Amino acid sequence: MIRNPIKWPNGARCACAITFDVDADSLIHIARPDDGHRRLYPISMGRYGPNSGVPRILETYRRLGLKQSFFMPGWVMEQYPETVEAILVGGHEIGHHGHLHEDPAEQSAEEQTYWFERALEVHRRLTGSTPRGYRAPVYNVTPEVLSLAVQHGFTYDSSMMADDLPYRIDTTSGSLYELPVHWGSDDWPPFAHFDEIGYKMPVMSPRRGLEASFEEFEAQYEAGGLWIGIWHPFLTGRLARWRVVEHWLEEVLSRGDVWFAPLEEIAAYAASQEAEGTWQPHREPAAPYTHPVLMEKKR
Ligand SMILES: [Zn+2]
């Protein structure tokens, strides 16, 4: 069912990572640069993540013995250093997620370099190390930002969607793994209701909203693939939704053949399999097109 399958460690049937993008209130400040600071309701909605969501999530991970991945914008790390500390104390990974959740696709190459490196400086200062992984805000990864990640020694990106398993992408500066995401396992469509940034969707019930992610997981479990949840503490960290996730985690872990790991470990494992010659990832250029693809005019 999956081409070029990989043998996961310790006889695991599939690999799994819940990744939380801790955007907090960066979203309203970047969307409304002039008056975002006065919009207290969206600020408070974002602040729920560091205040209540992340501690709840970390407590569950501690109880279940899980180490997972978090992605944080640099500005959020500076605003919420105790959140950074709590995530690190739990042994989890913190990946690069821009500085103020700025969209790389809207920026010049120079601007992308400036913001990428500004956030990188925050990571080094607050965590003592360089992140291994990058996830573009709103998945809007560009050829330039991928090259930056390679230049700074990152081993993976997690913003693109072209395969079921880790695959290799070649940038002009070298290559890294792509640990693919997908909207089907993202909590934004079922749960985000955020008029100020252009989302006004009916909010689904906790169980229904999470069902999509869980079905994606079951398909990967059956096929021996990799499932990545792309969730947000201010959405899925809410009490009723997290209760559903906790029950799901307990059931999945009781199967005994699911490998939960931070993305950096999954990328390192893929690299080890490739180096041993036991597995060959799908490989493609990070940017398949170098010029705009013009539509032929209809006559
Ligand atoms: Zn984000």
Coordinates of C-alpha atoms and ligand atoms in Angstrom, one line a residue:
M1 CA 0.0 0.0 0.0
I2 CA 3.0 2.3 0.6
R3 CA 5.8 2.4 -1.9
N4 CA 9.4 2.1 -0.6
P5 CA 8.3 1.0 2.9
I6 CA 10.7 1.5 5.8
K7 CA 11.2 -1.0 8.7
W8 CA 10.5 0.9 11.9
P9 CA 12.5 0.2 15.0
N10 CA 11.8 -2.6 17.5
G11 CA 9.2 -4.2 15.3
A12 CA 6.9 -1.1 15.4
R13 CA 4.2 -1.2 12.9
C14 CA 4.1 2.6 12.3
A15 CA 5.8 5.8 13.5
C16 CA 3.8 8.5 15.2
A17 CA 4.4 12.1 16.2
I18 CA 2.0 14.6 17.7
T19 CA 3.5 18.0 16.9
F20 CA 2.1 21.1 18.6
D21 CA 2.6 24.5 17.0
V22 CA 2.7 26.8 20.0
D23 CA 1.7 30.0 18.1
A24 CA 0.1 31.6 21.1
D25 CA -1.0 35.2 20.3
S26 CA 1.6 35.7 17.5
L27 CA -1.2 35.2 15.0
I28 CA -3.1 38.4 15.9
H29 CA 0.0 40.6 16.1
I30 CA 1.2 39.5 12.6
A31 CA -2.3 39.7 11.1
R32 CA -3.1 43.1 12.6
P33 CA 0.3 44.8 13.0
D34 CA -1.3 48.2 13.8
D35 CA -3.9 47.4 16.4
G36 CA -3.4 43.7 17.3
H37 CA -2.1 44.8 20.8
R38 CA -5.6 46.2 21.6
R39 CA -7.5 43.1 20.5
L40 CA -7.7 41.4 23.8
Y41 CA -10.1 38.6 22.9
P42 CA -7.8 37.0 20.2
I43 CA -4.8 37.7 22.4
S44 CA -6.4 35.8 25.2
M45 CA -7.5 33.0 22.9
G46 CA -3.8 32.5 21.9
R47 CA -2.5 32.9 25.5
Y48 CA -4.6 29.9 26.5
G49 CA -2.0 27.7 24.8
P50 CA 1.0 28.6 27.1
N51 CA -1.2 29.2 30.1
S52 CA -3.4 26.1 30.1
G53 CA -2.9 23.9 27.0
V54 CA 0.8 23.2 27.2
P55 CA 0.9 22.3 30.9
R56 CA -2.0 19.9 30.4
I57 CA -0.3 18.3 27.3
L58 CA 3.0 18.0 29.1
E59 CA 1.4 16.3 32.1
T60 CA -0.2 13.7 29.9
Y61 CA 3.1 13.1 28.1
R62 CA 4.8 12.7 31.5
R63 CA 2.2 10.2 32.7
L64 CA 2.4 8.2 29.5
G65 CA 6.2 8.4 29.1
L66 CA 6.0 10.2 25.7
K67 CA 8.6 12.6 24.2
Q68 CA 7.2 14.7 21.4
S69 CA 7.8 17.8 19.2
F70 CA 6.8 21.4 19.6
F71 CA 7.3 24.2 17.1
M72 CA 7.6 27.7 18.5
P73 CA 8.0 31.2 16.8
G74 CA 11.0 33.0 18.3
W75 CA 8.8 35.9 19.6
V76 CA 6.6 33.4 21.4
M77 CA 9.6 31.8 23.1
E78 CA 10.7 35.2 24.3
Q79 CA 7.2 36.1 25.6
Y80 CA 6.7 32.7 27.3
P81 CA 10.2 31.5 28.6
E82 CA 8.6 29.4 31.2
T83 CA 6.8 27.4 28.5
V84 CA 10.1 26.8 26.7
E85 CA 11.6 25.7 30.0
A86 CA 8.7 23.3 30.8
I87 CA 8.9 21.7 27.3
L88 CA 12.7 21.2 27.6
V89 CA 12.4 19.8 31.2
G90 CA 10.0 17.2 29.8
G91 CA 12.7 16.1 27.3
H92 CA 10.8 17.3 24.2
E93 CA 12.0 18.9 21.0
I94 CA 11.4 22.5 20.1
G95 CA 11.6 23.2 16.3
H96 CA 11.9 26.5 14.4
H97 CA 8.5 28.1 13.4
G98 CA 9.5 31.6 12.2
H99 CA 9.8 34.6 14.5
L100 CA 6.4 36.3 14.7
H101 CA 4.6 33.6 12.6
E102 CA 5.5 35.7 9.5
D103 CA 4.7 34.1 6.1
P104 CA 8.0 33.4 4.2
A105 CA 6.1 33.3 0.8
E106 CA 5.2 37.0 1.4
Q107 CA 8.9 38.0 1.9
S108 CA 12.0 38.8 -0.1
A109 CA 15.0 36.5 0.2
E110 CA 16.7 39.2 2.5
E111 CA 13.6 39.4 4.7
Q112 CA 13.4 35.6 5.0
T113 CA 17.1 35.5 6.0
Y114 CA 16.6 38.2 8.6
W115 CA 13.6 36.7 10.3
F116 CA 14.9 33.1 10.1
E117 CA 18.2 34.1 11.8
R118 CA 16.5 36.3 14.3
A119 CA 14.4 33.4 15.5
L120 CA 17.4 31.1 15.4
E121 CA 19.2 33.4 17.8
V122 CA 16.3 33.1 20.2
H123 CA 16.4 29.3 20.0
R124 CA 20.1 29.3 20.8
R125 CA 19.8 31.7 23.6
L126 CA 16.8 30.0 25.3
T127 CA 17.5 26.4 24.6
G128 CA 21.3 26.3 24.3
S129 CA 21.2 24.5 20.9
T130 CA 20.3 24.9 17.3
P131 CA 17.0 23.3 16.3
R132 CA 17.1 20.3 14.0
G133 CA 13.7 20.9 12.5
Y134 CA 11.7 23.6 10.7
R135 CA 8.0 24.1 10.1
A136 CA 7.0 27.1 8.0
P137 CA 4.2 29.3 9.5
V138 CA 1.0 28.3 7.6
Y139 CA 3.1 25.6 5.8
N140 CA 4.3 28.4 3.4
V141 CA 7.8 27.0 2.9
T142 CA 9.9 28.5 0.1
P143 CA 13.0 27.4 -1.7
E144 CA 14.9 30.2 0.1
V145 CA 13.8 29.2 3.6
L146 CA 14.6 25.6 3.0
S147 CA 18.1 26.5 1.8
L148 CA 18.5 28.6 5.0
A149 CA 17.5 25.5 7.1
V150 CA 20.1 23.4 5.3
Q151 CA 22.8 26.0 5.7
H152 CA 22.2 26.2 9.4
G153 CA 22.5 22.4 9.8
F154 CA 18.8 21.4 10.1
T155 CA 18.1 17.8 9.4
Y156 CA 14.4 18.1 8.4
D157 CA 11.5 20.2 7.4
S158 CA 7.9 19.4 8.2
S159 CA 5.8 21.7 6.0
M160 CA 5.2 19.8 2.8
M161 CA 2.9 17.0 1.7
A162 CA 4.3 14.9 -1.3
D163 CA 4.6 11.5 0.3
D164 CA 3.4 9.2 3.1
L165 CA 6.9 8.5 4.5
P166 CA 9.9 10.7 5.2
Y167 CA 11.4 11.7 1.8
R168 CA 14.5 13.6 0.8
I169 CA 14.4 17.1 -0.7
D170 CA 17.3 18.7 -2.5
T171 CA 17.8 22.4 -2.1
T172 CA 20.5 24.6 -3.7
S173 CA 22.4 24.3 -0.5
G174 CA 22.2 20.6 0.1
S175 CA 19.5 18.1 1.2
L176 CA 17.3 17.4 4.2
Y177 CA 14.4 15.1 5.0
E178 CA 10.8 16.2 4.6
L179 CA 8.6 14.7 7.4
P180 CA 5.3 15.3 5.6
V181 CA 2.2 16.9 7.0
H182 CA -1.4 17.0 5.7
W183 CA -4.5 19.0 6.4
G184 CA -6.4 15.8 7.3
S185 CA -4.4 15.6 10.6
D186 CA -4.4 19.3 11.3
D187 CA -6.7 20.7 14.0
W188 CA -7.1 24.1 12.2
P189 CA -10.0 23.1 9.9
P190 CA -12.2 21.5 12.5
F191 CA -11.5 23.8 15.5
A192 CA -10.2 27.2 14.4
H193 CA -12.8 30.0 14.6
F194 CA -10.8 33.2 14.2
D195 CA -12.6 35.9 12.2
E196 CA -9.8 38.4 12.6
I197 CA -7.5 36.3 10.5
G198 CA -10.1 35.2 8.0
Y199 CA -11.3 31.9 9.5
K200 CA -14.9 31.6 10.3
M201 CA -15.8 27.9 10.3
P202 CA -18.4 26.0 12.3
V203 CA -16.5 24.4 15.2
M204 CA -16.9 20.7 15.4
S205 CA -17.5 18.7 18.5
P206 CA -14.2 17.3 20.1
R207 CA -14.9 13.8 19.0
R208 CA -15.9 14.6 15.4
G209 CA -13.1 17.1 14.9
L210 CA -10.4 14.7 16.0
E211 CA -11.9 11.7 14.1
A212 CA -10.2 12.9 10.9
S213 CA -6.8 12.8 12.6
F214 CA -7.5 9.4 14.1
E215 CA -8.6 7.9 10.8
E216 CA -5.5 9.2 9.1
F217 CA -3.6 7.4 11.9
E218 CA -5.4 4.1 11.4
A219 CA -4.5 4.1 7.6
Q220 CA -0.9 4.7 8.4
Y221 CA -1.0 2.0 11.1
E222 CA -2.4 -0.4 8.6
A223 CA 0.1 0.5 5.9
G224 CA 3.3 0.8 8.1
G225 CA 3.6 4.5 7.5
L226 CA 4.2 7.7 9.5
W227 CA 1.4 9.7 11.1
I228 CA 2.0 13.3 12.2
G229 CA -0.6 15.3 14.0
I230 CA -0.3 19.0 13.5
W231 CA -2.2 20.6 16.4
H232 CA -2.2 23.8 18.4
P233 CA -2.4 24.0 22.2
F234 CA -5.0 26.7 22.1
L235 CA -7.2 24.5 20.0
T236 CA -6.6 20.8 20.9
G237 CA -5.2 21.6 24.3
R238 CA -8.7 22.7 25.4
L239 CA -10.2 20.5 28.1
A240 CA -12.8 18.5 26.3
R241 CA -10.7 17.9 23.2
W242 CA -7.6 16.9 25.1
R243 CA -9.7 14.4 27.1
V244 CA -10.6 12.7 23.8
V245 CA -6.9 12.7 22.8
E246 CA -5.9 11.2 26.1
H247 CA -8.3 8.3 25.7
W248 CA -7.1 7.8 22.2
L249 CA -3.4 7.8 23.3
E250 CA -4.1 5.2 26.0
E251 CA -5.7 2.9 23.5
V252 CA -3.1 3.3 20.8
L253 CA -0.2 2.8 23.3
S254 CA -1.8 -0.3 24.6
R255 CA -1.3 -1.9 21.2
G256 CA 2.4 -2.0 21.9
D257 CA 3.5 -1.7 18.3
V258 CA 3.3 2.1 17.7
W259 CA 6.5 4.1 17.8
F260 CA 5.9 7.6 19.2
A261 CA 9.0 9.8 18.9
P262 CA 9.9 13.5 18.3
L263 CA 10.4 14.3 14.7
E264 CA 14.2 14.8 15.1
E265 CA 14.4 11.2 16.2
I266 CA 12.3 10.0 13.3
A267 CA 14.6 12.0 10.9
A268 CA 17.7 10.5 12.5
Y269 CA 16.3 7.0 12.2
A270 CA 15.4 7.5 8.5
A271 CA 19.0 8.7 8.0
S272 CA 20.4 5.6 9.8
Q273 CA 18.3 3.3 7.6
E274 CA 19.4 5.1 4.5
A275 CA 23.1 5.0 5.5
E276 CA 22.8 1.3 6.2
G277 CA 21.3 0.8 2.8
T278 CA 18.2 -0.9 4.1
W279 CA 15.9 1.8 2.9
Q280 CA 15.9 4.3 0.0
P281 CA 13.7 7.3 0.4
H282 CA 11.8 9.0 -2.4
R283 CA 13.9 12.0 -3.5
E284 CA 12.9 15.1 -5.3
P285 CA 13.9 18.7 -5.7
A286 CA 12.7 21.0 -3.0
A287 CA 11.5 23.4 -5.7
P288 CA 10.4 21.5 -8.8
Y289 CA 9.9 24.7 -10.8
T290 CA 12.4 27.5 -11.2
H291 CA 10.1 29.9 -13.1
P292 CA 6.4 30.7 -13.0
V293 CA 4.3 28.1 -14.8
L294 CA 2.2 30.0 -17.3
M295 CA -1.2 28.9 -18.3
E296 CA -1.7 28.5 -22.0
K297 CA -4.4 30.9 -23.0
K298 CA -7.6 29.4 -24.2
R299 CA -8.6 30.4 -27.7
Ligands
ZN1 ZN 1.9 28.1 13.4

